[in-house]
CSV table of C-alpha atoms in Angstrom, one decimal:
chain,number,residue,atom,x,y,z
A,5,MET,CA,-8.8,83.0,30.4
A,6,GLU,CA,-6.1,82.1,28.3
A,7,ASN,CA,-4.5,79.6,30.6
A,8,ALA,CA,-7.9,77.8,31.2
A,9,ALA,CA,-8.0,77.6,27.2
A,10,GLU,CA,-4.8,76.1,27.1
A,11,ALA,CA,-5.3,73.7,30.2
A,12,LEU,CA,-8.2,72.7,28.5
A,13,LYS,CA,-6.2,71.8,25.2
A,14,LEU,CA,-3.3,70.1,27.1
A,15,ALA,CA,-6.1,67.9,29.1
A,16,GLY,CA,-7.8,66.8,25.7
A,17,PHE,CA,-4.0,66.2,24.0
A,18,THR,CA,-3.1,64.3,26.5
A,19,LEU,CA,-6.7,62.2,26.8
A,20,LEU,CA,-5.8,61.6,22.7
A,21,PHE,CA,-2.3,60.7,23.7
A,22,VAL,CA,-3.6,58.3,26.2
A,23,THR,CA,-6.4,57.0,24.2
A,24,ALA,CA,-4.3,56.4,21.0
A,25,LEU,CA,-1.5,54.7,23.3
A,26,ALA,CA,-4.7,52.4,24.7
A,27,ILE,CA,-5.2,51.2,20.6
A,28,ALA,CA,-1.7,50.6,19.8
A,29,MET,CA,-1.8,47.9,23.0
A,30,ILE,CA,-4.7,46.6,22.5
A,31,THR,CA,-3.5,46.2,18.4
A,32,VAL,CA,0.1,45.1,19.1
A,33,MET,CA,-2.1,42.4,22.0
A,34,LYS,CA,-3.8,40.9,19.1
A,35,ALA,CA,-0.9,40.5,16.8
A,36,LYS,CA,1.0,38.9,19.5
A,37,ASN,CA,-2.1,36.6,20.4
A,38,THR,CA,-2.6,35.7,16.6
A,39,SER,CA,0.8,34.9,15.7
A,40,GLU,CA,0.9,32.7,18.6
A,41,ASP,CA,-1.6,30.8,17.0
A,42,ILE,CA,-0.8,30.4,14.5
A,43,ILE,CA,2.6,28.9,15.3
A,44,ALA,CA,0.8,26.6,17.6
A,45,TYR,CA,-1.2,25.5,15.2
A,46,SER,CA,1.3,25.0,12.9
A,47,ASP,CA,3.1,22.6,15.2
A,48,LYS,CA,2.7,19.0,14.0
A,49,THR,CA,3.4,17.6,18.0
A,50,ARG,CA,0.2,19.5,18.9
A,51,TYR,CA,-2.0,16.6,17.3
A,52,TYR,CA,0.8,14.0,18.9
A,53,SER,CA,-1.2,11.4,21.6
A,54,THR,CA,0.5,8.8,23.4
A,55,VAL,CA,-0.6,5.4,22.5
A,56,LYS,CA,-0.5,3.4,25.7
A,57,LYS,CA,0.1,-1.0,25.1
A,58,THR,CA,-3.2,-2.5,25.8
A,59,THR,CA,-4.4,-6.0,25.5
A,60,SER,CA,-5.6,-5.2,22.2
A,61,THR,CA,-1.9,-5.3,21.1
A,62,ASP,CA,0.7,-8.1,20.5
A,63,GLU,CA,4.0,-9.0,22.1
A,64,PHE,CA,5.1,-7.4,18.9
A,65,GLY,CA,3.4,-4.0,18.9
A,66,ASN,CA,0.3,-5.3,16.1
A,67,ARG,CA,-3.0,-4.9,16.4
A,68,VAL,CA,-5.3,-7.2,18.0
A,69,VAL,CA,-8.3,-6.5,15.8
A,70,SER,CA,-12.2,-8.6,15.4
A,71,VAL,CA,-14.2,-8.7,11.8
A,72,TYR,CA,-15.7,-5.2,13.4
A,73,ASP,CA,-12.3,-3.8,13.5
A,74,ILE,CA,-11.2,-4.3,9.6
A,75,ILE,CA,-14.5,-3.2,8.3
A,76,PRO,CA,-14.0,0.0,7.1
A,77,THR,CA,-10.7,-0.9,5.8
A,78,LEU,CA,-11.9,-3.2,3.8
A,79,TYR,CA,-14.2,-1.3,2.5
A,80,ARG,CA,-11.2,1.6,1.4
A,81,TYR,CA,-9.1,-1.0,-0.5
A,82,GLN,CA,-10.1,-0.3,-3.6
A,83,GLN,CA,-9.7,4.1,-3.4
A,84,GLU,CA,-6.6,4.0,-1.4
A,85,GLN,CA,-4.9,1.2,-3.5
A,86,TYR,CA,-3.7,-0.7,-0.6
A,87,ILE,CA,-3.3,-4.8,-0.4
A,88,ILE,CA,-4.8,-7.2,2.5
A,89,LEU,CA,-4.4,-10.5,2.7
A,90,PHE,CA,-5.9,-12.9,5.0
A,91,TYR,CA,-3.4,-15.7,6.9
A,92,ASP,CA,-4.2,-19.1,9.2
A,93,ASN,CA,-1.2,-21.1,10.5
A,94,GLY,CA,1.3,-19.6,7.5
A,95,ASN,CA,-1.4,-20.7,4.6
A,96,ALA,CA,-3.7,-18.5,2.8
A,97,LEU,CA,-7.3,-18.4,4.8
A,98,LYS,CA,-10.1,-18.3,2.5
A,99,VAL,CA,-12.2,-15.5,3.0
A,100,SER,CA,-15.2,-15.7,0.4
A,101,GLU,CA,-17.3,-18.6,-1.0
A,102,GLU,CA,-16.7,-16.9,-4.2
A,103,GLN,CA,-13.6,-17.9,-6.6
A,104,SER,CA,-11.2,-16.4,-8.5
A,105,LYS,CA,-11.5,-16.5,-12.3
A,106,THR,CA,-8.3,-18.1,-11.9
A,107,GLY,CA,-10.4,-21.3,-9.6
A,108,LYS,CA,-8.3,-19.9,-6.2
A,109,ALA,CA,-10.0,-18.9,-3.2
A,110,ILE,CA,-10.2,-15.5,-2.3
A,111,ALA,CA,-7.6,-15.0,0.4
A,112,TYR,CA,-6.9,-11.3,-0.8
A,113,LEU,CA,-8.1,-8.0,-1.8
A,114,ASN,CA,-6.2,-6.4,-4.3
A,115,TYR,CA,-7.8,-4.2,-7.2
A,116,ASN,CA,-5.2,-3.9,-9.5
A,117,LEU,CA,-5.2,-7.9,-9.6
A,118,GLU,CA,-8.6,-8.4,-9.5
A,119,ASP,CA,-9.0,-5.9,-12.5
A,120,LYS,CA,-6.3,-7.2,-14.4
A,121,ASN,CA,-8.0,-10.7,-14.1
A,122,GLU,CA,-11.3,-9.0,-14.5
A,123,GLU,CA,-12.8,-10.3,-11.6
A,124,ILE,CA,-16.7,-10.5,-11.5
A,125,TRP,CA,-17.2,-8.5,-8.8
A,126,ARG,CA,-14.6,-5.7,-9.6
A,127,ASN,CA,-18.1,-3.3,-10.8
A,128,ASN,CA,-19.6,-4.0,-7.5
A,129,ILE,CA,-16.6,-4.1,-4.7
A,130,ASN,CA,-19.4,-2.8,-2.0
A,131,SER,CA,-21.7,-6.4,-2.4
A,132,HIS,CA,-17.9,-8.2,-2.7
A,133,VAL,CA,-16.7,-6.6,0.3
A,134,LYS,CA,-20.1,-7.3,2.1
A,135,ASN,CA,-19.8,-10.9,1.0
A,136,ILE,CA,-16.3,-11.1,2.9
A,137,VAL,CA,-17.4,-9.3,6.2
A,138,LYS,CA,-20.7,-11.8,6.0
A,139,TYR,CA,-18.0,-14.8,5.9
A,140,LEU,CA,-16.0,-13.5,8.3
A,141,LEU,CA,-18.6,-12.6,11.6
A,142,GLU,CA,-20.0,-16.3,10.4
A,143,LYS,CA,-17.1,-17.7,11.2
A,144,GLY,CA,-16.1,-15.2,14.2
A,145,TYR,CA,-12.1,-14.7,13.9
A,146,THR,CA,-9.7,-12.6,15.7
A,147,PHE,CA,-6.6,-11.3,13.6
A,148,THR,CA,-3.8,-10.0,13.9
A,149,GLU,CA,-3.0,-7.0,12.3
A,150,THR,CA,0.5,-5.8,10.4
A,151,ILE,CA,1.5,-3.8,8.1
A,152,GLY,CA,4.3,-3.6,5.2
A,153,THR,CA,5.2,-2.2,2.3
A,154,THR,CA,5.6,-4.0,-1.4
A,155,ASP,CA,6.3,-2.4,-5.3
A,156,ASN,CA,4.5,-5.3,-6.8
A,157,LYS,CA,0.9,-3.9,-7.5
A,158,TYR,CA,-0.3,-7.8,-8.3
A,159,TYR,CA,1.7,-8.8,-4.8
A,160,ASN,CA,-1.1,-11.8,-4.0
A,161,ASN,CA,-0.9,-15.0,-1.2
A,162,ILE,CA,-2.3,-17.6,-3.6
A,163,GLY,CA,0.5,-17.5,-6.2
A,164,ILE,CA,-0.9,-15.9,-8.6
A,165,GLU,CA,1.9,-15.0,-10.9
A,166,ILE,CA,1.5,-11.6,-13.3
A,167,GLU,CA,4.2,-9.6,-14.5
A,168,ASP,CA,3.7,-6.1,-15.0
A,169,SER,CA,5.6,-4.8,-17.9
A,170,THR,CA,5.1,-1.3,-17.2
A,171,ASP,CA,7.2,-1.4,-14.3
A,172,ASN,CA,10.6,0.2,-13.8
A,173,LYS,CA,11.9,-1.7,-10.8
A,174,ASP,CA,14.8,0.0,-10.5
A,175,ASN,CA,13.3,3.4,-10.4
A,176,ILE,CA,11.0,2.2,-7.2
A,177,ASP,CA,11.4,5.6,-5.0
A,178,GLU,CA,8.9,5.0,-1.3
A,179,THR,CA,6.3,7.1,-3.1
A,180,ASP,CA,5.4,4.1,-5.1
A,181,LYS,CA,5.6,1.6,-2.6
A,182,ILE,CA,2.0,0.0,-2.4
A,183,LYS,CA,0.8,-0.9,1.1
A,184,VAL,CA,0.0,-4.4,2.5
A,185,ILE,CA,-2.1,-5.2,5.3
A,186,THR,CA,-1.8,-8.8,6.4
A,187,TYR,CA,-4.1,-10.3,9.1
A,188,THR,CA,-3.3,-13.4,10.6
A,189,VAL,CA,-5.6,-15.0,12.2
A,190,LYS,CA,-4.9,-15.2,16.1
A,191,ASN,CA,-5.1,-18.5,18.1
A,192,ASN,CA,-6.1,-18.3,21.6
């Protein structure tokens, strides 16, 4: 009888050991999978995609866009504080029937300059952009988009000169650069 009791104890401890070993293995595997997922999500190359040159780029790799393609960019110029310029054959392209307070045609979108000049539409940017989109859609333009930077927050393409006395041009770093998006009419 004693041998049977010892055998049952041994079998119970063996079963308990196997169960504990199984739980330990499951826990280790879960930890391994979790750490692999964390490493994979922190890898920036996970989100890279291959860009193929299509007919929507020119020979220099610049996008060729329609007015419909640039509408979101136009509506975000105030929030993202970038400058949008329009050109046709090297000259500023009029994009609205409105005129600025300087008496010049609208060929740019630059909220800092518009605010400095106290333009009427600065309180209703959406209406201003809507008028520009309507004007551009009527003309049916196709543009080549190029992107650059400037350190002049009043940069424009119609010759308005404003000096910003608060800027210290010697201490401009890359984070102070303002994105300039240029749309040039594509001649077919």
